[in-house]
Amino acid sequence: MSTTTTPLPRSAVRTRKRYLILAMLFIVTTINYADRATLSIAGPAISKELGIDAVTMGYVFSAFGWSYVIAQLPGGWLLDRFGSKRVYAASILLWSVFTLLQGGISFLTATATTAVVVLFALRFLVGAAEAPSFPANGRIVASWFPASERGTASAIFNSAQYFATVLFAPLMGWITHRYGWPAVFVVMGVLGMALSLVWLKTVYTPRTHPSVSKGELEYLAAGGALVNMDQPGTQSRSFAPESPRLGYIRQLLANRMLMGVYVGQYCITTLTYFFLTWFPVYLVKERGMSILNAGFVAALPAICGFAGGVLGGLVSDGLLRRGQSLTVARKAPIVVGMLLSTSMILCNFVESSAVVVAIMSLAFFGKGLGALGWAVVSDTSPREISGLSGALFNTFGNTAGITTPIIIGYLIKGTGSFNAALVFVAANALVAVCCYLFVVGEIKRFEISSQA
């Protein structure tokens, strides 16, 4: 199956509104991941104040993952049914409100036990509210970017998770140190609520954008962008406007290529949730840093992750433009990146905190380089149910948000250190490599049967 498209002259692209859309995706995803990381930064202070042990903290960390996974398929159906703009705006507003409320658990509860329950419940609600976010990112990139730019676009919005740590980990560490842990949740909640209004004013589909040129629309369509997505009466609307059909989900799950991508994403996301949840705790409890210092130090590997994320997209699209197949262009950065991520095991054999940070920076760079899953989703999802397909992919991936914090919590409690936890995370990187090398096969768009 050919993956090349006929290039158009640069003069055909009279506007570049797709870059403004990408900038908004980057900003929103930055806030998204900063909200996910609030608990990891405030976690040491909360656990000390409430007397929470490692296993209990692991379950609290996992609360986000439970609801995020459960709400993926309903979120994907909402996107296919009502479009990305409205569903995403509601998602941003809701997750920000629930983040804000976490700052008030001391006022809402009378005992430490009740506070833990309320904190778990609010994190659970944040996860449910954020569920449509990444499937929406994938849909928006598929509609606004041709195939030759899609890897870079996906890598840029995905790299926002690292930028969130670079920007907000030091800020949240300072806020916790200066004003106390509740202030972290209040600041991030208010910021997100304001962002939901900005989103409504700036984001449109290609066909409805008030200032996109005909030349840009033609360029996008010629390059394989799904410019008619979310347009009433087109074939890019969901086959199932009233409800998600189990037959479509079964078709996705029965495809070997997609299952390889899904399982690989679970393993890659295991690395993500280690860095989002336990990494700052590792720096404080295993390496003896203060919360303030841990916030700043955590930003260093994140800078490398950000660089790796952007580079992975550029390399992938560069290989595609140079005539490599879509399969080679997407797989090469993923495999190399995941192999680099296994270097974190070396932290078990060194004492110097500086060397540990350097190793983690290399591992985080590799994780960023290999984080091209959403580009693969944009390349492979059926046109008619792109939201549902992205949601299923994210369901598999973010199941790691449930298992990773809990497994690491038990490993820490059982062994008294993080050594086994680092081996566990690195092993997942190796499994991801095996998925892409031996299971996925050729990367191409999957065509569903409408008779399901």
CSV table of N, CA and C in Angstrom, one decimal, residues 147-295:
chain,number,residue,atom,x,y,z
A,147,ALA,N,-0.3,13.5,5.9
A,147,ALA,CA,0.5,12.4,6.4
A,147,ALA,C,2.0,12.8,6.6
A,148,SER,N,2.5,13.6,5.7
A,148,SER,CA,3.9,13.9,5.8
A,148,SER,C,4.3,14.9,6.9
A,149,GLU,N,3.3,15.5,7.6
A,149,GLU,CA,3.5,16.3,8.7
A,149,GLU,C,2.9,15.8,10.0
A,150,ARG,N,2.3,14.6,9.9
A,150,ARG,CA,1.5,14.1,11.0
A,150,ARG,C,2.4,13.6,12.2
A,151,GLY,N,3.5,13.0,11.8
A,151,GLY,CA,4.4,12.5,12.9
A,151,GLY,C,4.9,13.6,13.7
A,152,THR,N,5.3,14.7,13.1
A,152,THR,CA,5.9,15.9,13.8
A,152,THR,C,4.8,16.5,14.6
A,153,ALA,N,3.6,16.7,14.1
A,153,ALA,CA,2.5,17.3,14.8
A,153,ALA,C,2.1,16.5,16.0
A,154,SER,N,2.0,15.2,15.8
A,154,SER,CA,1.7,14.3,17.0
A,154,SER,C,2.8,14.3,18.0
A,155,ALA,N,4.0,14.3,17.6
A,155,ALA,CA,5.1,14.3,18.5
A,155,ALA,C,5.1,15.6,19.3
A,156,ILE,N,4.8,16.7,18.7
A,156,ILE,CA,4.8,18.0,19.3
A,156,ILE,C,3.7,18.1,20.4
A,157,PHE,N,2.5,17.7,20.1
A,157,PHE,CA,1.5,17.7,21.2
A,157,PHE,C,1.8,16.7,22.3
A,158,ASN,N,2.3,15.6,21.9
A,158,ASN,CA,2.7,14.5,22.9
A,158,ASN,C,3.8,15.0,23.7
A,159,SER,N,4.8,15.8,23.2
A,159,SER,CA,5.9,16.2,24.0
A,159,SER,C,5.5,17.3,25.0
A,160,ALA,N,4.3,17.7,24.9
A,160,ALA,CA,3.8,18.7,26.0
A,160,ALA,C,3.8,18.0,27.3
A,161,GLN,N,3.8,16.7,27.4
A,161,GLN,CA,3.8,16.0,28.7
A,161,GLN,C,5.2,16.3,29.4
A,162,TYR,N,6.2,16.4,28.6
A,162,TYR,CA,7.6,16.7,29.2
A,162,TYR,C,7.7,18.2,29.5
A,163,PHE,N,7.2,19.0,28.6
A,163,PHE,CA,7.2,20.5,28.8
A,163,PHE,C,6.4,20.8,30.1
A,164,ALA,N,5.4,20.1,30.3
A,164,ALA,CA,4.6,20.3,31.6
A,164,ALA,C,5.5,20.1,32.8
A,165,THR,N,6.3,19.1,32.8
A,165,THR,CA,7.2,18.9,33.9
A,165,THR,C,8.3,20.0,33.9
A,166,VAL,N,8.8,20.3,32.8
A,166,VAL,CA,9.8,21.4,32.7
A,166,VAL,C,9.3,22.7,33.3
A,167,LEU,N,8.1,23.1,32.9
A,167,LEU,CA,7.5,24.4,33.3
A,167,LEU,C,6.9,24.3,34.7
A,168,PHE,N,6.1,23.2,35.0
A,168,PHE,CA,5.3,23.3,36.2
A,168,PHE,C,5.9,22.5,37.4
A,169,ALA,N,6.8,21.5,37.2
A,169,ALA,CA,7.4,20.8,38.3
A,169,ALA,C,8.1,21.8,39.2
A,170,PRO,N,9.0,22.6,38.7
A,170,PRO,CA,9.6,23.6,39.6
A,170,PRO,C,8.6,24.6,40.2
A,171,LEU,N,7.7,25.0,39.4
A,171,LEU,CA,6.7,26.0,39.9
A,171,LEU,C,5.8,25.4,41.0
A,172,MET,N,5.4,24.2,40.8
A,172,MET,CA,4.5,23.5,41.8
A,172,MET,C,5.4,23.1,43.0
A,173,GLY,N,6.6,22.8,42.8
A,173,GLY,CA,7.5,22.5,44.0
A,173,GLY,C,7.7,23.8,44.8
A,174,TRP,N,7.9,24.9,44.1
A,174,TRP,CA,8.0,26.2,44.9
A,174,TRP,C,6.7,26.6,45.6
A,175,ILE,N,5.6,26.4,44.9
A,175,ILE,CA,4.3,26.8,45.5
A,175,ILE,C,4.0,25.9,46.7
A,176,THR,N,4.4,24.6,46.6
A,176,THR,CA,4.2,23.7,47.8
A,176,THR,C,5.1,24.2,48.9
A,177,HIS,N,6.3,24.5,48.6
A,177,HIS,CA,7.3,24.9,49.6
A,177,HIS,C,6.9,26.2,50.3
A,178,ARG,N,6.3,27.2,49.5
A,178,ARG,CA,6.1,28.5,49.9
A,178,ARG,C,4.7,28.6,50.5
A,179,TYR,N,3.7,28.0,49.9
A,179,TYR,CA,2.3,28.3,50.3
A,179,TYR,C,1.6,27.0,50.9
A,180,GLY,N,2.2,25.8,50.7
A,180,GLY,CA,1.6,24.6,51.1
A,180,GLY,C,0.9,23.9,49.9
A,181,TRP,N,0.8,22.6,50.1
A,181,TRP,CA,0.3,21.7,49.0
A,181,TRP,C,-1.1,22.1,48.4
A,182,PRO,N,-2.1,22.6,49.3
A,182,PRO,CA,-3.4,22.9,48.7
A,182,PRO,C,-3.3,24.0,47.6
A,183,ALA,N,-2.3,24.9,47.7
A,183,ALA,CA,-2.2,26.0,46.7
A,183,ALA,C,-1.9,25.5,45.3
A,184,VAL,N,-1.2,24.3,45.2
A,184,VAL,CA,-0.9,23.8,43.9
A,184,VAL,C,-2.2,23.5,43.1
A,185,PHE,N,-3.1,22.8,43.8
A,185,PHE,CA,-4.4,22.4,43.1
A,185,PHE,C,-5.2,23.6,42.8
A,186,VAL,N,-5.2,24.6,43.6
A,186,VAL,CA,-6.0,25.8,43.4
A,186,VAL,C,-5.5,26.6,42.1
A,187,VAL,N,-4.2,26.8,42.1
A,187,VAL,CA,-3.6,27.5,40.9
A,187,VAL,C,-3.8,26.8,39.6
A,188,MET,N,-3.6,25.4,39.6
A,188,MET,CA,-3.8,24.7,38.4
A,188,MET,C,-5.3,24.6,37.9
A,189,GLY,N,-6.2,24.5,38.9
A,189,GLY,CA,-7.6,24.5,38.6
A,189,GLY,C,-8.1,25.8,38.0
A,190,VAL,N,-7.7,26.9,38.5
A,190,VAL,CA,-8.1,28.2,38.0
A,190,VAL,C,-7.5,28.4,36.6
A,191,LEU,N,-6.3,28.0,36.4
A,191,LEU,CA,-5.6,28.2,35.1
A,191,LEU,C,-6.4,27.4,34.0
A,192,GLY,N,-6.7,26.1,34.3
A,192,GLY,CA,-7.5,25.3,33.4
A,192,GLY,C,-8.8,25.8,33.0
A,193,MET,N,-9.5,26.4,34.0
A,193,MET,CA,-10.9,26.9,33.8
A,193,MET,C,-10.8,28.1,32.8
A,194,ALA,N,-9.8,28.9,32.9
A,194,ALA,CA,-9.6,30.0,32.0
A,194,ALA,C,-9.3,29.5,30.6
A,195,LEU,N,-8.5,28.4,30.5
A,195,LEU,CA,-8.1,27.9,29.2
A,195,LEU,C,-9.3,27.3,28.4
A,196,SER,N,-10.3,26.8,29.1
A,196,SER,CA,-11.4,26.2,28.4
A,196,SER,C,-12.1,27.3,27.6
A,197,LEU,N,-12.1,28.5,28.1
A,197,LEU,CA,-12.8,29.7,27.3
A,197,LEU,C,-11.9,30.0,26.1
A,198,VAL,N,-10.6,30.0,26.3
A,198,VAL,CA,-9.7,30.3,25.2
A,198,VAL,C,-9.9,29.3,24.1
A,199,TRP,N,-10.0,28.0,24.5
A,199,TRP,CA,-10.2,26.9,23.5
A,199,TRP,C,-11.4,27.2,22.6
A,200,LEU,N,-12.5,27.6,23.2
A,200,LEU,CA,-13.7,27.8,22.4
A,200,LEU,C,-13.6,28.9,21.4
A,201,LYS,N,-12.7,29.9,21.7
A,201,LYS,CA,-12.6,31.0,20.8
A,201,LYS,C,-11.5,30.8,19.7
A,202,THR,N,-10.7,29.7,19.8
A,202,THR,CA,-9.6,29.6,18.9
A,202,THR,C,-9.6,28.3,18.0
A,203,VAL,N,-10.3,27.3,18.4
A,203,VAL,CA,-10.2,26.0,17.7
A,203,VAL,C,-11.5,25.7,16.9
A,204,TYR,N,-11.2,25.3,15.6
A,204,TYR,CA,-12.2,25.0,14.6
A,204,TYR,C,-11.8,23.8,13.8
A,205,THR,N,-12.7,23.2,13.1
A,205,THR,CA,-12.4,22.2,12.1
A,205,THR,C,-11.8,23.0,10.8
A,206,PRO,N,-11.1,22.3,10.0
A,206,PRO,CA,-10.6,22.9,8.8
A,206,PRO,C,-11.7,23.6,7.9
A,207,ARG,N,-12.8,22.9,7.8
A,207,ARG,CA,-13.9,23.5,7.0
A,207,ARG,C,-14.6,24.7,7.6
A,208,THR,N,-14.6,24.8,8.9
A,208,THR,CA,-15.3,25.9,9.6
A,208,THR,C,-14.4,27.0,10.1
A,209,HIS,N,-13.1,26.9,9.9
A,209,HIS,CA,-12.2,27.9,10.4
A,209,HIS,C,-12.5,29.2,9.6
A,210,PRO,N,-12.7,30.3,10.3
A,210,PRO,CA,-13.1,31.6,9.6
A,210,PRO,C,-12.0,32.2,8.7
A,211,SER,N,-10.8,31.8,8.9
A,211,SER,CA,-9.7,32.5,8.1
A,211,SER,C,-8.8,31.5,7.4
A,212,VAL,N,-9.1,30.2,7.3
A,212,VAL,CA,-8.3,29.3,6.6
A,212,VAL,C,-8.5,29.5,5.1
A,213,SER,N,-7.4,29.4,4.3
A,213,SER,CA,-7.5,29.7,2.9
A,213,SER,C,-7.9,28.4,2.1
A,214,LYS,N,-8.4,28.6,0.9
A,214,LYS,CA,-8.7,27.5,0.0
A,214,LYS,C,-7.4,26.7,-0.3
A,215,GLY,N,-6.3,27.5,-0.4
A,215,GLY,CA,-5.0,26.8,-0.7
A,215,GLY,C,-4.6,25.8,0.3
A,216,GLU,N,-4.8,26.2,1.6
A,216,GLU,CA,-4.4,25.4,2.7
A,216,GLU,C,-5.3,24.2,2.8
A,217,LEU,N,-6.6,24.4,2.6
A,217,LEU,CA,-7.6,23.2,2.5
A,217,LEU,C,-7.2,22.2,1.5
A,218,GLU,N,-6.9,22.7,0.3
A,218,GLU,CA,-6.5,21.8,-0.8
A,218,GLU,C,-5.2,21.1,-0.5
A,219,TYR,N,-4.3,21.8,0.1
A,219,TYR,CA,-3.0,21.1,0.5
A,219,TYR,C,-3.2,20.0,1.5
A,220,LEU,N,-4.1,20.3,2.5
A,220,LEU,CA,-4.4,19.3,3.5
A,220,LEU,C,-5.1,18.1,2.9
A,221,ALA,N,-6.1,18.3,2.1
A,221,ALA,CA,-6.8,17.2,1.5
A,221,ALA,C,-6.0,16.4,0.6
A,222,ALA,N,-5.1,17.0,-0.2
A,222,ALA,CA,-4.2,16.3,-1.1
A,222,ALA,C,-3.2,15.4,-0.3
A,223,GLY,N,-2.9,15.9,0.9
A,223,GLY,CA,-1.9,15.1,1.7
A,223,GLY,C,-2.5,14.0,2.6
A,224,GLY,N,-3.8,13.9,2.5
A,224,GLY,CA,-4.4,12.8,3.3
A,224,GLY,C,-5.1,13.2,4.6
A,225,ALA,N,-5.1,14.5,4.8
A,225,ALA,CA,-5.8,15.0,6.0
A,225,ALA,C,-7.3,14.8,5.9
A,226,LEU,N,-8.0,14.4,7.0
A,226,LEU,CA,-9.4,14.2,7.0
A,226,LEU,C,-10.2,15.5,7.2
A,227,VAL,N,-10.2,16.4,6.2
A,227,VAL,CA,-10.7,17.7,6.4
A,227,VAL,C,-12.2,17.8,6.6
A,228,ASN,N,-12.9,16.7,6.3
A,228,ASN,CA,-14.3,16.7,6.5
A,228,ASN,C,-14.8,16.1,7.8
A,229,MET,N,-13.8,15.8,8.6
A,229,MET,CA,-14.2,15.2,9.9
A,229,MET,C,-15.0,16.2,10.7
A,230,ASP,N,-16.0,15.7,11.4
A,230,ASP,CA,-17.0,16.5,12.2
A,230,ASP,C,-17.9,17.4,11.4
A,231,GLN,N,-17.9,17.1,10.0
A,231,GLN,CA,-18.9,17.9,9.2
A,231,GLN,C,-20.1,17.1,9.0
A,232,PRO,N,-21.3,17.6,9.4
A,232,PRO,CA,-22.6,16.8,9.2
A,232,PRO,C,-22.8,16.4,7.7
A,233,GLY,N,-23.2,15.1,7.6
A,233,GLY,CA,-23.6,14.6,6.3
A,233,GLY,C,-22.4,14.1,5.5
A,234,THR,N,-21.2,14.0,6.1
A,234,THR,CA,-20.0,13.5,5.4
A,234,THR,C,-19.7,12.1,5.9
A,235,GLN,N,-18.9,11.4,5.1
A,235,GLN,CA,-18.5,10.0,5.5
A,235,GLN,C,-17.5,9.9,6.6
A,236,SER,N,-17.0,11.1,7.0
A,236,SER,CA,-16.1,11.1,8.1
A,236,SER,C,-16.8,11.1,9.4
A,237,ARG,N,-18.1,11.2,9.4
A,237,ARG,CA,-18.9,11.1,10.6
A,237,ARG,C,-18.9,9.7,11.1
A,238,SER,N,-19.2,9.5,12.3
A,238,SER,CA,-19.3,8.1,12.8
A,238,SER,C,-20.3,7.3,12.1
A,239,PHE,N,-20.0,6.0,11.9
A,239,PHE,CA,-21.1,5.1,11.4
A,239,PHE,C,-22.2,4.9,12.5
A,240,ALA,N,-21.9,5.2,13.7
A,240,ALA,CA,-22.8,4.9,14.8
A,240,ALA,C,-23.1,6.2,15.6
A,241,PRO,N,-24.0,7.1,15.0
A,241,PRO,CA,-24.2,8.4,15.6
A,241,PRO,C,-25.0,8.3,16.9
A,242,GLU,N,-25.7,7.2,17.1
A,242,GLU,CA,-26.5,7.1,18.3
A,242,GLU,C,-25.8,6.4,19.5
A,243,SER,N,-25.0,5.4,19.2
A,243,SER,CA,-24.3,4.7,20.2
A,243,SER,C,-23.1,3.9,19.6
A,244,PRO,N,-22.0,3.6,20.4
A,244,PRO,CA,-20.9,2.9,19.9
A,244,PRO,C,-21.3,1.4,19.6
A,245,ARG,N,-20.9,0.9,18.5
A,245,ARG,CA,-21.3,-0.5,18.2
A,245,ARG,C,-20.1,-1.4,18.5
A,246,LEU,N,-20.5,-2.5,19.3
A,246,LEU,CA,-19.5,-3.5,19.7
A,246,LEU,C,-18.8,-4.2,18.5
A,247,GLY,N,-19.5,-4.3,17.4
A,247,GLY,CA,-18.9,-4.9,16.2
A,247,GLY,C,-17.7,-4.2,15.8
A,248,TYR,N,-17.7,-2.8,15.8
A,248,TYR,CA,-16.5,-2.1,15.4
A,248,TYR,C,-15.4,-2.3,16.3
A,249,ILE,N,-15.7,-2.3,17.6
A,249,ILE,CA,-14.6,-2.6,18.6
A,249,ILE,C,-14.0,-4.0,18.4
A,250,ARG,N,-14.9,-5.0,18.1
A,250,ARG,CA,-14.4,-6.3,17.9
A,250,ARG,C,-13.4,-6.3,16.7
A,251,GLN,N,-13.8,-5.6,15.6
A,251,GLN,CA,-12.9,-5.6,14.4
A,251,GLN,C,-11.6,-5.0,14.8
A,252,LEU,N,-11.6,-3.9,15.6
A,252,LEU,CA,-10.3,-3.3,16.0
A,252,LEU,C,-9.4,-4.3,16.8
A,253,LEU,N,-10.1,-5.0,17.7
A,253,LEU,CA,-9.4,-5.9,18.6
A,253,LEU,C,-8.9,-7.1,17.8
A,254,ALA,N,-9.5,-7.5,16.7
A,254,ALA,CA,-9.2,-8.7,16.0
A,254,ALA,C,-8.0,-8.5,15.0
A,255,ASN,N,-7.6,-7.2,14.9
A,255,ASN,CA,-6.5,-6.9,13.9
A,255,ASN,C,-5.2,-7.0,14.6
A,256,ARG,N,-4.3,-7.8,14.0
A,256,ARG,CA,-3.0,-8.0,14.7
A,256,ARG,C,-2.2,-6.7,14.7
A,257,MET,N,-2.2,-5.9,13.7
A,257,MET,CA,-1.4,-4.7,13.7
A,257,MET,C,-1.8,-3.8,14.8
A,258,LEU,N,-3.2,-3.6,15.0
A,258,LEU,CA,-3.7,-2.7,16.0
A,258,LEU,C,-3.4,-3.2,17.4
A,259,MET,N,-3.5,-4.5,17.6
A,259,MET,CA,-3.3,-5.1,18.9
A,259,MET,C,-1.8,-4.9,19.3
A,260,GLY,N,-0.9,-5.1,18.3
A,260,GLY,CA,0.5,-4.8,18.6
A,260,GLY,C,0.7,-3.4,19.0
A,261,VAL,N,0.1,-2.5,18.4
A,261,VAL,CA,0.2,-1.0,18.7
A,261,VAL,C,-0.4,-0.8,20.1
A,262,TYR,N,-1.6,-1.4,20.4
A,262,TYR,CA,-2.2,-1.2,21.7
A,262,TYR,C,-1.4,-1.7,22.8
A,263,VAL,N,-0.9,-3.0,22.7
A,263,VAL,CA,-0.1,-3.5,23.8
A,263,VAL,C,1.2,-2.7,24.0
A,264,GLY,N,1.8,-2.4,22.8
A,264,GLY,CA,3.0,-1.5,22.9
A,264,GLY,C,2.8,-0.2,23.6
A,265,GLN,N,1.6,0.4,23.4
A,265,GLN,CA,1.3,1.6,24.1
A,265,GLN,C,1.1,1.4,25.6
A,266,TYR,N,0.6,0.3,26.0
A,266,TYR,CA,0.5,0.0,27.4
A,266,TYR,C,1.9,0.0,28.0
A,267,CYS,N,2.9,-0.6,27.4
A,267,CYS,CA,4.2,-0.7,27.9
A,267,CYS,C,4.9,0.7,27.9
A,268,ILE,N,4.7,1.5,26.8
A,268,ILE,CA,5.3,2.8,26.8
A,268,ILE,C,4.7,3.7,27.9
A,269,THR,N,3.4,3.6,28.1
A,269,THR,CA,2.7,4.4,29.1
A,269,THR,C,3.1,4.0,30.5
A,270,THR,N,3.6,2.8,30.7
A,270,THR,CA,4.1,2.4,32.0
A,270,THR,C,5.3,3.4,32.3
A,271,LEU,N,6.1,3.7,31.4
A,271,LEU,CA,7.2,4.6,31.6
A,271,LEU,C,6.7,6.0,31.9
A,272,THR,N,5.6,6.4,31.2
A,272,THR,CA,5.0,7.7,31.4
A,272,THR,C,4.6,7.9,32.9
A,273,TYR,N,3.9,6.8,33.4
A,273,TYR,CA,3.3,6.9,34.7
A,273,TYR,C,4.3,6.8,35.8
A,274,PHE,N,5.4,6.1,35.5
A,274,PHE,CA,6.5,6.1,36.5
A,274,PHE,C,7.0,7.5,36.7
A,275,PHE,N,7.3,8.2,35.6
A,275,PHE,CA,7.8,9.6,35.7
A,275,PHE,C,6.7,10.6,36.3
A,276,LEU,N,5.4,10.3,36.0
A,276,LEU,CA,4.4,11.2,36.4
A,276,LEU,C,4.1,11.0,37.9
A,277,THR,N,4.3,9.8,38.4
A,277,THR,CA,3.8,9.5,39.8
A,277,THR,C,5.0,9.3,40.8
A,278,TRP,N,5.8,8.3,40.5
A,278,TRP,CA,6.8,7.9,41.5
A,278,TRP,C,8.1,8.6,41.4
A,279,PHE,N,8.5,9.2,40.2
A,279,PHE,CA,9.8,9.7,40.0
A,279,PHE,C,10.1,10.8,41.0
A,280,PRO,N,9.3,11.8,41.2
A,280,PRO,CA,9.6,12.8,42.3
A,280,PRO,C,9.7,12.2,43.7
A,281,VAL,N,8.9,11.2,44.0
A,281,VAL,CA,9.0,10.5,45.2
A,281,VAL,C,10.3,9.8,45.3
A,282,TYR,N,10.8,9.2,44.2
A,282,TYR,CA,12.1,8.5,44.2
A,282,TYR,C,13.2,9.5,44.5
A,283,LEU,N,13.1,10.7,43.9
A,283,LEU,CA,14.2,11.7,44.2
A,283,LEU,C,14.2,12.1,45.7
A,284,VAL,N,13.0,12.2,46.3
A,284,VAL,CA,12.9,12.6,47.7
A,284,VAL,C,13.3,11.5,48.6
A,285,LYS,N,12.7,10.3,48.5
A,285,LYS,CA,12.9,9.2,49.5
A,285,LYS,C,14.1,8.3,49.2
A,286,GLU,N,14.4,8.1,47.9
A,286,GLU,CA,15.6,7.2,47.6
A,286,GLU,C,16.9,8.0,47.5
A,287,ARG,N,16.8,9.3,47.0
A,287,ARG,CA,18.0,10.0,46.8
A,287,ARG,C,18.2,11.2,47.8
A,288,GLY,N,17.2,11.4,48.7
A,288,GLY,CA,17.4,12.3,49.8
A,288,GLY,C,17.2,13.8,49.4
A,289,MET,N,16.5,14.1,48.3
A,289,MET,CA,16.4,15.5,48.0
A,289,MET,C,15.2,16.1,48.7
A,290,SER,N,15.1,17.4,48.8
A,290,SER,CA,14.0,18.1,49.3
A,290,SER,C,12.9,18.2,48.2
A,291,ILE,N,11.6,18.4,48.7
A,291,ILE,CA,10.6,18.6,47.7
A,291,ILE,C,10.9,19.7,46.7
A,292,LEU,N,11.4,20.8,47.2
A,292,LEU,CA,11.7,21.9,46.4
A,292,LEU,C,12.8,21.6,45.3
A,293,ASN,N,13.9,20.9,45.8
A,293,ASN,CA,14.9,20.5,44.9
A,293,ASN,C,14.4,19.4,43.9
A,294,ALA,N,13.6,18.5,44.4
A,294,ALA,CA,13.1,17.5,43.5
A,294,ALA,C,12.2,18.1,42.3
A,295,GLY,N,11.5,19.1,42.6
A,295,GLY,CA,10.7,19.8,41.6
A,295,GLY,C,11.6,20.3,40.5
